[in-house]
Coordinates of C-alpha atoms and ligand atoms in Angstrom, one line a residue:
X1 CA 109.1 66.2 75.3
X2 CA 107.1 69.3 74.8
X3 CA 104.4 67.5 72.9
X4 CA 102.9 66.0 76.1
X5 CA 102.3 69.4 77.5
X6 CA 99.3 71.6 77.1
X7 CA 99.8 73.4 73.8
X8 CA 103.6 73.9 74.5
X9 CA 102.8 77.0 76.4
X10 CA 105.3 77.8 79.1
X11 CA 105.1 80.6 81.7
X12 CA 108.3 81.9 83.2
X13 CA 109.3 84.5 85.7
X14 CA 112.7 86.2 86.1
X15 CA 113.5 87.2 89.6
X16 CA 116.4 88.7 91.5
X17 CA 117.7 91.8 93.2
X18 CA 117.6 95.2 91.6
X19 CA 120.3 95.8 89.0
X20 CA 121.5 92.2 88.6
X21 CA 120.6 92.3 84.9
X22 CA 117.2 90.6 84.7
X23 CA 115.9 92.9 81.9
X24 CA 119.2 92.7 80.1
X25 CA 119.1 88.9 80.1
X26 CA 115.5 88.7 78.9
X27 CA 116.1 91.2 76.1
X28 CA 119.2 89.4 75.1
X29 CA 117.3 86.1 74.9
X30 CA 114.4 87.6 72.9
X31 CA 116.4 89.8 70.5
X32 CA 120.0 88.7 70.7
X33 CA 121.0 92.2 71.6
X34 CA 122.3 93.9 74.7
X35 CA 120.9 97.3 75.7
X36 CA 122.7 99.1 78.5
X37 CA 119.8 100.8 80.2
X38 CA 116.2 99.7 80.8
X39 CA 113.3 101.4 82.4
X40 CA 112.8 99.4 85.6
X41 CA 109.7 100.9 87.2
X42 CA 107.4 98.3 85.7
X43 CA 107.0 94.6 85.6
X44 CA 107.4 93.6 81.9
X45 CA 105.6 90.7 80.3
X46 CA 106.9 89.3 77.0
X47 CA 105.5 86.7 74.6
X48 CA 107.9 84.7 72.6
X49 CA 107.9 81.8 70.3
X50 CA 111.0 79.6 69.8
X51 CA 112.3 76.2 68.9
X52 CA 113.7 74.0 71.6
X53 CA 114.9 70.5 70.8
X54 CA 113.1 70.7 67.5
X55 CA 109.8 71.7 68.9
X56 CA 107.9 74.9 68.8
X57 CA 107.4 76.4 72.3
X58 CA 105.3 79.4 73.1
X59 CA 106.7 81.3 76.1
X60 CA 105.5 84.1 78.3
X61 CA 108.1 85.7 80.4
X62 CA 107.5 88.1 83.3
X63 CA 110.5 90.3 84.2
X64 CA 109.5 91.2 87.7
X65 CA 111.0 93.6 90.2
X66 CA 108.4 92.6 92.8
X67 CA 107.7 89.0 94.0
X68 CA 104.0 89.6 93.3
X69 CA 101.9 86.7 94.6
X70 CA 99.7 86.6 91.5
X71 CA 102.8 86.3 89.3
X72 CA 104.3 83.6 91.4
X73 CA 101.0 81.6 91.1
X74 CA 100.9 82.3 87.4
X75 CA 104.5 81.1 86.5
X76 CA 105.7 77.5 86.4
X77 CA 109.4 78.2 85.9
X78 CA 111.6 80.7 87.8
X79 CA 114.9 82.1 86.8
X80 CA 116.8 83.5 89.8
X81 CA 119.4 86.0 88.7
X82 CA 122.3 87.2 90.8
X83 CA 125.3 89.4 89.9
X84 CA 128.6 87.7 90.2
X85 CA 130.2 90.9 91.3
X86 CA 127.7 91.5 94.1
X87 CA 127.6 88.9 96.9
X88 CA 124.5 90.5 98.4
X89 CA 122.5 89.7 95.3
X90 CA 122.9 86.0 96.1
X91 CA 121.9 86.1 99.7
X92 CA 118.2 86.2 99.0
X93 CA 118.1 83.0 97.0
X94 CA 117.0 80.9 99.9
X95 CA 114.4 83.4 100.9
X96 CA 113.1 83.6 97.4
X97 CA 112.8 79.8 97.2
X98 CA 110.9 79.7 100.5
X99 CA 108.6 82.4 99.3
X100 CA 107.9 80.4 96.2
X101 CA 107.2 77.3 98.2
X102 CA 104.9 79.1 100.6
X103 CA 102.8 80.8 97.9
X104 CA 102.6 77.7 95.8
X105 CA 102.4 75.4 98.9
X106 CA 104.7 72.8 97.4
X107 CA 107.7 72.3 95.1
X108 CA 105.7 72.1 92.0
X109 CA 107.8 74.7 90.2
X110 CA 111.1 74.6 88.3
X111 CA 114.0 76.9 89.0
X112 CA 117.3 77.7 87.5
X113 CA 120.0 80.0 89.0
X114 CA 121.9 82.4 86.7
X115 CA 125.1 84.2 87.7
X116 CA 125.0 87.2 85.4
X117 CA 127.7 89.7 84.3
X118 CA 130.2 86.9 83.7
X119 CA 132.1 89.3 81.4
X120 CA 133.2 91.0 84.7
X121 CA 134.9 87.8 85.9
X122 CA 137.9 89.9 87.0
X123 CA 135.6 91.6 89.5
X124 CA 134.0 88.4 90.7
X125 CA 133.0 88.5 94.4
X126 CA 130.7 85.5 94.6
X127 CA 132.6 82.4 95.3
X128 CA 131.8 79.8 92.7
X129 CA 132.2 76.8 95.0
X130 CA 130.0 78.3 97.7
X131 CA 127.2 79.1 95.3
X132 CA 127.5 75.5 93.8
X133 CA 127.1 74.1 97.3
X134 CA 124.1 76.3 98.0
X135 CA 122.4 75.4 94.8
X136 CA 122.8 71.7 95.4
X137 CA 121.6 72.0 99.0
X138 CA 118.5 73.7 97.7
X139 CA 118.0 70.9 95.2
X140 CA 118.2 73.4 92.3
X141 CA 119.2 71.4 89.2
X142 CA 120.7 74.1 87.0
X143 CA 123.2 76.8 87.7
X144 CA 124.7 78.8 84.8
X145 CA 127.1 81.7 84.5
X146 CA 126.3 84.0 81.7
X147 CA 126.5 87.6 80.5
X148 CA 123.8 89.7 78.9
X149 CA 126.5 91.5 77.0
X150 CA 128.5 88.4 76.1
X151 CA 127.8 85.6 73.6
X152 CA 124.1 84.7 73.3
X153 CA 124.7 81.0 73.7
X154 CA 124.8 80.8 77.5
X155 CA 121.8 83.0 77.9
X156 CA 119.9 80.9 75.5
X157 CA 121.0 77.7 77.3
X158 CA 119.7 79.1 80.6
X159 CA 116.2 79.9 79.3
X160 CA 116.0 76.7 77.2
X161 CA 117.0 74.6 80.2
X162 CA 114.3 76.2 82.3
X163 CA 111.7 75.3 79.7
X164 CA 113.0 71.7 79.7
X165 CA 112.7 71.6 83.5
X166 CA 109.1 72.9 83.3
X167 CA 108.3 70.3 80.6
X168 CA 109.8 67.5 82.8
X169 CA 107.9 68.6 85.8
X170 CA 104.6 68.7 84.0
X171 CA 105.3 65.2 82.6
X172 CA 106.1 63.8 86.1
X173 CA 103.0 65.4 87.6
X174 CA 100.9 64.0 84.8
X175 CA 102.3 60.5 85.4
X176 CA 101.7 60.8 89.1
X177 CA 98.1 62.0 88.6
X178 CA 97.6 59.1 86.2
X179 CA 99.0 56.5 88.7
X180 CA 96.8 58.0 91.5
X181 CA 93.7 57.9 89.3
X182 CA 94.2 54.3 88.3
X183 CA 94.9 53.2 91.9
X184 CA 91.8 54.9 93.1
X185 CA 89.7 53.5 90.4
X186 CA 91.0 50.0 91.2
X187 CA 89.9 50.5 94.8
X188 CA 86.5 51.8 93.8
X189 CA 86.0 48.9 91.5
X190 CA 87.1 46.5 94.2
X191 CA 84.7 48.1 96.7
X192 CA 81.8 47.8 94.2
X193 CA 82.6 44.1 93.7
X194 CA 82.6 43.6 97.5
X195 CA 79.3 45.3 97.9
X196 CA 77.8 43.1 95.1
X197 CA 79.4 40.0 96.6
X198 CA 78.1 40.9 100.0
X199 CA 74.6 41.3 98.6
X200 CA 74.6 38.1 96.7
X201 CA 75.9 36.1 99.6
X202 CA 73.4 37.9 101.8
X203 CA 76.1 38.8 104.2
X204 CA 76.0 42.1 105.9
X205 CA 78.8 44.3 104.9
X206 CA 80.2 44.4 108.3
X207 CA 83.5 45.5 109.7
X208 CA 85.6 44.7 112.7
X209 CA 84.4 47.9 114.3
X210 CA 80.9 48.1 112.8
X211 CA 78.6 49.5 115.3
X212 CA 80.3 52.8 115.3
X213 CA 79.9 55.2 112.5
X214 CA 83.5 55.7 111.8
X215 CA 85.2 54.3 108.7
X216 CA 86.9 51.1 109.0
X217 CA 90.4 51.2 110.2
X218 CA 90.5 54.9 110.4
X219 CA 88.8 55.9 113.6
X220 CA 90.8 54.4 116.4
X221 CA 93.4 52.0 114.9
X222 CA 92.2 49.1 117.0
X223 CA 90.5 47.3 114.1
X224 CA 93.6 47.6 112.0
X225 CA 95.8 45.9 114.4
X226 CA 94.0 42.6 114.2
X227 CA 95.6 41.2 111.1
X228 CA 94.5 37.6 111.9
X229 CA 90.9 38.6 111.9
X230 CA 91.3 40.0 108.4
X231 CA 92.9 36.8 107.1
X232 CA 90.4 34.5 108.7
X233 CA 87.5 36.6 107.8
X234 CA 84.7 35.2 105.7
X235 CA 84.5 38.6 103.9
X236 CA 87.9 38.4 102.2
X237 CA 88.1 35.0 100.7
X238 CA 89.4 35.2 97.2
X239 CA 91.5 36.7 94.5
X240 CA 89.8 39.9 93.6
X241 CA 90.5 41.1 97.1
X242 CA 94.1 40.0 97.1
X243 CA 94.7 41.8 93.9
X244 CA 93.1 44.8 95.5
X245 CA 95.4 44.4 98.5
X246 CA 98.5 44.4 96.3
X247 CA 97.4 47.6 94.4
X248 CA 100.0 50.3 95.0
X249 CA 97.5 52.5 96.8
X250 CA 99.0 54.1 99.8
X251 CA 102.4 54.7 98.1
X252 CA 100.7 56.7 95.4
X253 CA 98.4 58.7 97.7
X254 CA 99.2 62.3 98.0
X255 CA 100.5 63.4 101.3
X256 CA 97.2 65.0 102.2
X257 CA 95.5 61.9 103.3
X258 CA 92.1 63.4 102.6
X259 CA 92.4 61.9 99.1
X260 CA 92.2 58.6 100.9
X261 CA 88.6 59.4 101.6
X262 CA 87.8 60.1 98.0
X263 CA 87.3 56.4 97.4
X264 CA 84.1 56.8 99.4
X265 CA 82.8 59.4 97.0
X266 CA 79.9 57.2 96.1
X267 CA 78.7 57.3 99.6
X268 CA 75.9 59.6 100.1
X269 CA 75.9 59.5 103.8
X270 CA 77.4 62.9 104.6
X271 CA 77.4 62.2 108.3
X272 CA 79.6 59.2 108.1
X273 CA 81.9 61.0 105.6
X274 CA 82.3 63.9 108.1
X275 CA 83.2 61.5 110.8
X276 CA 85.7 59.9 108.5
X277 CA 87.3 63.2 107.7
X278 CA 87.5 64.1 111.3
X279 CA 89.5 60.9 111.8
X280 CA 92.3 62.0 109.5
X281 CA 94.6 62.7 112.4
X282 CA 94.4 59.2 113.7
X283 CA 95.1 57.9 110.2
X284 CA 98.2 60.0 110.0
X285 CA 99.3 59.1 113.4
X286 CA 99.1 55.4 112.6
X287 CA 101.1 55.9 109.4
X288 CA 103.8 57.6 111.4
X289 CA 104.3 54.7 113.9
X290 CA 107.4 52.6 113.6
X291 CA 105.6 49.7 112.1
X292 CA 103.7 52.0 109.8
X293 CA 104.1 49.6 106.9
X294 CA 102.1 47.0 108.6
X295 CA 99.6 49.5 109.8
X296 CA 99.1 50.8 106.3
X297 CA 98.6 47.3 104.9
X298 CA 96.2 46.5 107.6
X299 CA 94.4 49.7 107.0
X300 CA 93.7 48.7 103.4
X301 CA 92.8 45.3 104.5
X302 CA 90.3 46.8 106.9
X303 CA 89.0 49.0 104.2
X304 CA 88.5 46.1 101.9
X305 CA 86.4 44.4 104.6
Ligands
GTP401 N1 128.8 94.3 82.4 C1 127.5 93.9 82.4 N2 126.6 94.7 82.7 C2 125.3 94.3 82.7 C3 125.0 93.0 82.3 N3 123.6 92.8 82.4 C4 123.1 94.0 82.8 N4 124.1 94.9 83.0 C5 124.0 96.2 83.4 O1 123.5 96.2 84.8 C6 122.5 97.3 84.9 C7 121.2 96.7 85.4 O2 120.7 96.0 84.4 P1 119.1 95.6 84.3 O3 118.9 94.7 83.2 O4 118.3 96.9 84.3 O5 118.9 95.0 85.7 P2 117.5 94.5 86.4 O6 117.9 93.4 87.3 O7 116.5 94.3 85.4 O8 117.3 95.8 87.3 P3 115.8 96.2 87.9 O9 114.9 96.3 86.7 O10 116.2 97.6 88.5 O11 115.5 95.2 88.9 C8 122.5 98.0 83.6 O12 123.3 99.1 83.6 C9 123.0 97.0 82.6 O13 123.5 97.6 81.5 C10 126.1 92.1 82.0 O14 125.9 90.9 81.7 N5 127.3 92.6 82.1

Protein backbone atom coordinates (compact mmCIF):
# COMPACT_ATOMS: atom_id res chain seq x y z
CA UNK A 1 0.00 0.00 0.00
CA UNK A 2 2.74 2.44 0.88
CA UNK A 3 4.67 1.77 -2.30
CA UNK A 4 2.30 3.90 -4.31
CA UNK A 5 3.02 6.97 -2.22
CA UNK A 6 5.78 9.48 -2.64
CA UNK A 7 8.83 7.92 -0.99
CA UNK A 8 6.71 6.52 1.86
CA UNK A 9 7.03 9.81 3.64
CA UNK A 10 4.16 10.59 5.97
CA UNK A 11 3.56 13.79 7.93
CA UNK A 12 1.45 13.60 11.07
CA UNK A 13 0.29 16.07 13.67
CA UNK A 14 -0.87 15.26 17.19
CA UNK A 15 -3.45 17.67 18.53
CA UNK A 16 -5.63 18.01 21.61
CA UNK A 17 -6.18 19.99 24.76
CA UNK A 18 -3.43 20.73 27.24
CA UNK A 19 -2.42 17.82 29.47
CA UNK A 20 -4.28 15.05 27.63
CA UNK A 21 -1.00 13.20 27.07
CA UNK A 22 0.00 14.11 23.50
CA UNK A 23 3.74 14.19 24.24
CA UNK A 24 3.52 11.06 26.36
CA UNK A 25 1.85 9.17 23.50
CA UNK A 26 4.35 10.32 20.88
CA UNK A 27 7.32 9.44 23.08
CA UNK A 28 5.76 6.06 23.88
CA UNK A 29 5.36 5.36 20.17
CA UNK A 30 8.90 6.44 19.32
CA UNK A 31 10.75 4.89 22.24
CA UNK A 32 8.38 2.41 23.84
CA UNK A 33 8.87 4.28 27.13
CA UNK A 34 6.64 6.40 29.32
CA UNK A 35 8.05 9.56 30.85
CA UNK A 36 5.90 11.29 33.44
CA UNK A 37 6.68 14.93 32.68
CA UNK A 38 7.52 16.74 29.48
CA UNK A 39 8.38 20.30 28.71
CA UNK A 40 5.32 21.62 26.95
CA UNK A 41 6.24 25.18 25.97
CA UNK A 42 7.33 24.17 22.47
CA UNK A 43 5.97 22.42 19.45
CA UNK A 44 8.09 19.32 18.97
CA UNK A 45 8.87 17.74 15.64
CA UNK A 46 10.12 14.18 15.48
CA UNK A 47 11.45 12.11 12.59
CA UNK A 48 10.93 8.38 12.79
CA UNK A 49 11.34 5.38 10.60
CA UNK A 50 9.32 2.24 11.12
CA UNK A 51 7.87 -0.79 9.44
CA UNK A 52 4.14 -0.95 8.79
CA UNK A 53 2.60 -3.96 7.06
CA UNK A 54 6.06 -5.04 5.96
CA UNK A 55 7.03 -1.72 4.42
CA UNK A 56 9.43 0.98 5.51
CA UNK A 57 7.69 4.24 6.37
CA UNK A 58 9.41 7.54 7.10
CA UNK A 59 7.37 9.61 9.46
CA UNK A 60 7.51 13.13 10.71
CA UNK A 61 5.37 13.92 13.71
CA UNK A 62 4.55 17.32 15.12
CA UNK A 63 3.41 17.38 18.73
CA UNK A 64 1.64 20.68 18.76
CA UNK A 65 0.07 22.72 21.48
CA UNK A 66 -1.11 25.35 19.01
CA UNK A 67 -3.20 24.68 15.95
CA UNK A 68 -0.72 26.60 13.88
CA UNK A 69 -2.01 27.12 10.34
CA UNK A 70 1.31 26.29 8.70
CA UNK A 71 1.41 22.99 10.62
CA UNK A 72 -2.13 22.16 9.59
CA UNK A 73 -1.22 22.73 5.96
CA UNK A 74 1.96 20.70 6.36
CA UNK A 75 0.39 17.56 7.86
CA UNK A 76 -1.73 14.96 6.09
CA UNK A 77 -2.81 12.95 9.10
CA UNK A 78 -4.08 14.22 12.44
CA UNK A 79 -4.34 12.41 15.74
CA UNK A 80 -6.86 14.05 18.02
CA UNK A 81 -6.14 13.08 21.64
CA UNK A 82 -8.54 13.46 24.53
CA UNK A 83 -8.30 12.34 28.14
CA UNK A 84 -10.96 9.78 29.14
CA UNK A 85 -11.03 11.29 32.63
CA UNK A 86 -11.68 14.80 31.36
CA UNK A 87 -14.97 15.39 29.45
CA UNK A 88 -13.93 18.92 28.51
CA UNK A 89 -11.02 17.57 26.51
CA UNK A 90 -13.42 15.95 24.08
CA UNK A 91 -15.61 18.96 23.52
CA UNK A 92 -13.29 20.61 21.06
CA UNK A 93 -13.12 17.71 18.65
CA UNK A 94 -15.77 19.13 16.32
CA UNK A 95 -14.20 22.57 16.50
CA UNK A 96 -10.80 21.08 15.66
CA UNK A 97 -12.22 19.24 12.70
CA UNK A 98 -13.91 22.40 11.38
CA UNK A 99 -10.64 24.27 11.74
CA UNK A 100 -8.82 21.60 9.77
CA UNK A 101 -11.47 21.74 7.06
CA UNK A 102 -11.37 25.50 6.85
CA UNK A 103 -7.59 25.74 6.66
CA UNK A 104 -7.30 22.92 4.16
CA UNK A 105 -10.53 23.94 2.41
CA UNK A 106 -11.63 20.33 2.03
CA UNK A 107 -11.61 16.88 3.67
CA UNK A 108 -8.31 15.87 2.15
CA UNK A 109 -6.82 14.79 5.44
CA UNK A 110 -7.02 11.72 7.65
CA UNK A 111 -7.89 11.75 11.30
CA UNK A 112 -7.97 9.28 14.16
CA UNK A 113 -9.32 9.93 17.64
CA UNK A 114 -7.47 8.60 20.66
CA UNK A 115 -8.89 8.39 24.18
CA UNK A 116 -5.75 8.47 26.33
CA UNK A 117 -5.15 7.47 29.97
CA UNK A 118 -7.09 4.23 29.62
CA UNK A 119 -5.15 2.97 32.62
CA UNK A 120 -7.42 5.30 34.62
CA UNK A 121 -10.58 3.51 33.46
CA UNK A 122 -11.92 3.61 37.03
CA UNK A 123 -11.91 7.44 36.77
CA UNK A 124 -13.51 7.52 33.31
CA UNK A 125 -15.81 10.49 32.77
CA UNK A 126 -16.17 10.41 29.02
CA UNK A 127 -19.08 8.20 28.02
CA UNK A 128 -17.83 5.65 25.51
CA UNK A 129 -21.13 5.38 23.59
CA UNK A 130 -21.41 9.14 23.27
CA UNK A 131 -17.92 9.49 21.88
CA UNK A 132 -18.53 6.59 19.47
CA UNK A 133 -21.65 8.38 18.17
CA UNK A 134 -19.79 11.65 17.81
CA UNK A 135 -16.92 10.04 15.98
CA UNK A 136 -19.21 8.30 13.52
CA UNK A 137 -21.27 11.48 12.99
CA UNK A 138 -18.04 13.28 12.09
CA UNK A 139 -17.13 10.42 9.70
CA UNK A 140 -13.92 9.70 11.56
CA UNK A 141 -12.96 6.14 10.78
CA UNK A 142 -10.85 5.22 13.74
CA UNK A 143 -11.33 5.69 17.48
CA UNK A 144 -8.95 3.96 19.89
CA UNK A 145 -8.56 3.91 23.66
CA UNK A 146 -5.00 3.67 24.83
CA UNK A 147 -2.61 4.55 27.57
CA UNK A 148 0.79 6.12 27.25
CA UNK A 149 1.84 4.33 30.43
CA UNK A 150 0.21 1.03 29.50
CA UNK A 151 1.11 -1.59 26.91
CA UNK A 152 2.73 -0.23 23.78
CA UNK A 153 0.45 -2.18 21.44
CA UNK A 154 -2.61 0.11 21.40
CA UNK A 155 -0.46 3.23 20.99
CA UNK A 156 1.36 1.61 18.09
CA UNK A 157 -1.94 0.55 16.57
CA UNK A 158 -3.28 4.16 16.71
CA UNK A 159 -0.26 5.65 14.92
CA UNK A 160 0.02 2.82 12.39
CA UNK A 161 -3.68 3.10 11.61
CA UNK A 162 -3.31 6.82 10.98
CA UNK A 163 -0.47 6.11 8.54
CA UNK A 164 -2.65 3.56 6.74
CA UNK A 165 -5.43 6.13 6.51
CA UNK A 166 -3.05 8.66 4.99
CA UNK A 167 -1.78 6.10 2.49
CA UNK A 168 -5.38 5.19 1.49
CA UNK A 169 -6.32 8.81 1.08
CA UNK A 170 -3.31 9.44 -1.15
CA UNK A 171 -4.17 6.43 -3.24
CA UNK A 172 -7.79 7.53 -3.65
CA UNK A 173 -6.72 11.07 -4.60
CA UNK A 174 -4.23 9.74 -7.14
CA UNK A 175 -6.91 7.52 -8.71
CA UNK A 176 -9.34 10.45 -8.82
CA UNK A 177 -6.74 12.69 -10.45
CA UNK A 178 -5.94 9.98 -12.98
CA UNK A 179 -9.63 9.51 -13.89
CA UNK A 180 -10.07 13.25 -14.24
CA UNK A 181 -6.98 13.55 -16.41
CA UNK A 182 -8.08 10.78 -18.74
CA UNK A 183 -11.62 12.20 -19.01
CA UNK A 184 -10.30 15.62 -19.89
CA UNK A 185 -7.84 14.27 -22.41
CA UNK A 186 -10.71 12.32 -24.02
CA UNK A 187 -12.65 15.53 -24.39
CA UNK A 188 -9.65 17.41 -25.75
CA UNK A 189 -9.03 14.67 -28.26
CA UNK A 190 -12.68 14.69 -29.28
CA UNK A 191 -12.67 18.44 -29.72
CA UNK A 192 -9.57 18.28 -31.88
CA UNK A 193 -11.22 15.64 -34.06
CA UNK A 194 -14.28 17.82 -34.35
CA UNK A 195 -12.28 20.82 -35.40
CA UNK A 196 -10.49 18.74 -38.01
CA UNK A 197 -13.75 17.22 -39.26
CA UNK A 198 -15.30 20.67 -39.43
CA UNK A 199 -12.39 21.90 -41.49
CA UNK A 200 -12.36 18.98 -43.92
CA UNK A 201 -16.10 19.17 -44.42
CA UNK A 202 -15.76 22.88 -44.85
CA UNK A 203 -18.44 23.36 -42.25
CA UNK A 204 -18.22 26.26 -39.93
CA UNK A 205 -17.80 25.09 -36.36
CA UNK A 206 -21.03 26.63 -35.36
CA UNK A 207 -23.11 26.26 -32.28
CA UNK A 208 -26.75 26.66 -31.45
CA UNK A 209 -25.95 29.98 -29.86
CA UNK A 210 -23.14 31.04 -32.13
CA UNK A 211 -23.34 34.71 -32.65
CA UNK A 212 -22.65 35.45 -29.07
CA UNK A 213 -19.19 35.04 -27.61
CA UNK A 214 -20.15 32.82 -24.73
CA UNK A 215 -19.22 29.17 -24.66
CA UNK A 216 -21.73 26.74 -25.93
CA UNK A 217 -24.30 25.65 -23.43
CA UNK A 218 -22.80 27.65 -20.64
CA UNK A 219 -23.96 31.18 -21.04
CA UNK A 220 -27.70 31.04 -20.71
CA UNK A 221 -28.82 27.45 -20.76
CA UNK A 222 -31.16 27.99 -23.70
CA UNK A 223 -29.01 26.15 -26.16
CA UNK A 224 -28.70 23.16 -23.88
CA UNK A 225 -32.42 22.66 -23.58
CA UNK A 226 -32.84 21.81 -27.22
CA UNK A 227 -31.93 18.20 -27.21
CA UNK A 228 -33.53 17.49 -30.58
CA UNK A 229 -31.44 20.04 -32.33
CA UNK A 230 -28.33 18.20 -31.08
CA UNK A 231 -29.54 14.84 -32.31
CA UNK A 232 -30.59 16.08 -35.67
CA UNK A 233 -27.56 18.22 -36.09
CA UNK A 234 -25.26 17.69 -39.02
CA UNK A 235 -22.34 18.36 -36.71
CA UNK A 236 -22.78 15.27 -34.55
CA UNK A 237 -23.19 12.48 -36.95
CA UNK A 238 -21.06 9.54 -36.01
CA UNK A 239 -19.38 7.33 -33.46
CA UNK A 240 -16.41 9.35 -32.20
CA UNK A 241 -18.85 11.87 -30.86
CA UNK A 242 -21.08 9.31 -29.29
CA UNK A 243 -18.12 7.79 -27.49
CA UNK A 244 -17.24 11.25 -26.35
CA UNK A 245 -20.78 11.70 -25.15
CA UNK A 246 -20.59 8.57 -23.05
CA UNK A 247 -17.27 9.54 -21.43
CA UNK A 248 -17.70 9.94 -17.67
CA UNK A 249 -16.85 13.57 -17.75
CA UNK A 250 -19.14 15.46 -15.50
CA UNK A 251 -19.18 12.83 -12.79
CA UNK A 252 -15.45 13.08 -12.49
CA UNK A 253 -15.19 16.80 -12.63
CA UNK A 254 -14.20 18.43 -9.39
CA UNK A 255 -16.86 20.42 -7.65
CA UNK A 256 -15.22 23.65 -8.69
CA UNK A 257 -16.68 23.76 -12.15
CA UNK A 258 -13.82 25.94 -13.34
CA UNK A 259 -12.06 22.73 -14.31
CA UNK A 260 -14.81 22.33 -16.84
CA UNK A 261 -13.22 25.16 -18.69
CA UNK A 262 -9.76 23.63 -18.71
CA UNK A 263 -10.77 21.68 -21.76
CA UNK A 264 -10.57 24.96 -23.61
CA UNK A 265 -6.97 25.45 -22.64
CA UNK A 266 -5.85 25.36 -26.29
CA UNK A 267 -8.01 28.37 -26.97
CA UNK A 268 -5.90 31.46 -27.18
CA UNK A 269 -8.81 33.85 -27.25
CA UNK A 270 -8.62 35.21 -23.73
CA UNK A 271 -11.70 37.31 -24.14
CA UNK A 272 -13.98 34.44 -24.84
CA UNK A 273 -12.35 32.44 -22.05
CA UNK A 274 -13.10 35.26 -19.67
CA UNK A 275 -16.69 35.35 -20.73
CA UNK A 276 -16.88 31.60 -20.22
CA UNK A 277 -15.47 31.88 -16.73
CA UNK A 278 -17.93 34.56 -15.84
CA UNK A 279 -20.64 32.16 -16.88
CA UNK A 280 -19.75 29.62 -14.21
CA UNK A 281 -22.77 30.58 -12.15
CA UNK A 282 -25.25 29.73 -14.80
CA UNK A 283 -23.53 26.38 -15.30
CA UNK A 284 -23.82 25.61 -11.62
CA UNK A 285 -27.40 26.77 -11.51
CA UNK A 286 -28.28 24.51 -14.40
CA UNK A 287 -26.61 21.57 -12.71
CA UNK A 288 -28.71 22.18 -9.61
CA UNK A 289 -32.06 22.07 -11.38
CA UNK A 290 -34.28 19.03 -10.76
CA UNK A 291 -33.59 17.57 -14.16
CA UNK A 292 -29.90 18.29 -13.80
CA UNK A 293 -28.94 14.95 -15.29
CA UNK A 294 -30.47 15.90 -18.63
CA UNK A 295 -29.08 19.36 -18.44
CA UNK A 296 -25.62 17.99 -17.86
CA UNK A 297 -25.89 15.60 -20.74
CA UNK A 298 -27.15 18.35 -22.95
CA UNK A 299 -24.35 20.52 -21.81
CA UNK A 300 -21.77 18.02 -23.05
CA UNK A 301 -23.73 17.61 -26.19
CA UNK A 302 -23.68 21.31 -26.77
CA UNK A 303 -20.01 21.37 -25.98
CA UNK A 304 -19.35 18.71 -28.56
CA UNK A 305 -21.14 20.75 -31.14
N1 LIG B 1 -2.15 8.02 34.08
C1 LIG B 1 -1.72 8.49 32.91
N2 LIG B 1 -1.12 9.67 32.86
C2 LIG B 1 -0.70 10.14 31.67
C3 LIG B 1 -0.87 9.40 30.49
N3 LIG B 1 -0.37 10.13 29.46
C4 LIG B 1 0.10 11.25 29.98
N4 LIG B 1 -0.09 11.28 31.32
C5 LIG B 1 0.26 12.36 32.21
O1 LIG B 1 -0.51 13.49 31.87
C6 LIG B 1 0.26 14.67 32.03
C7 LIG B 1 0.28 15.45 30.71
O2 LIG B 1 0.97 14.70 29.76
P1 LIG B 1 1.63 15.36 28.48
O3 LIG B 1 2.14 14.29 27.62
O4 LIG B 1 2.57 16.44 28.87
O5 LIG B 1 0.33 16.03 27.86
P2 LIG B 1 0.27 17.02 26.61
O6 LIG B 1 -1.05 16.83 25.99
O7 LIG B 1 1.45 16.86 25.77
O8 LIG B 1 0.32 18.39 27.39
P3 LIG B 1 0.72 19.83 26.74
O9 LIG B 1 2.08 19.63 26.14
O10 LIG B 1 0.71 20.73 27.93
O11 LIG B 1 -0.31 20.14 25.76
C8 LIG B 1 1.63 14.24 32.50
O12 LIG B 1 1.72 14.37 33.86
C9 LIG B 1 1.69 12.79 32.09
O13 LIG B 1 2.55 12.06 32.92
C10 LIG B 1 -1.51 8.13 30.58
O14 LIG B 1 -1.72 7.40 29.60
N5 LIG B 1 -1.92 7.74 31.81
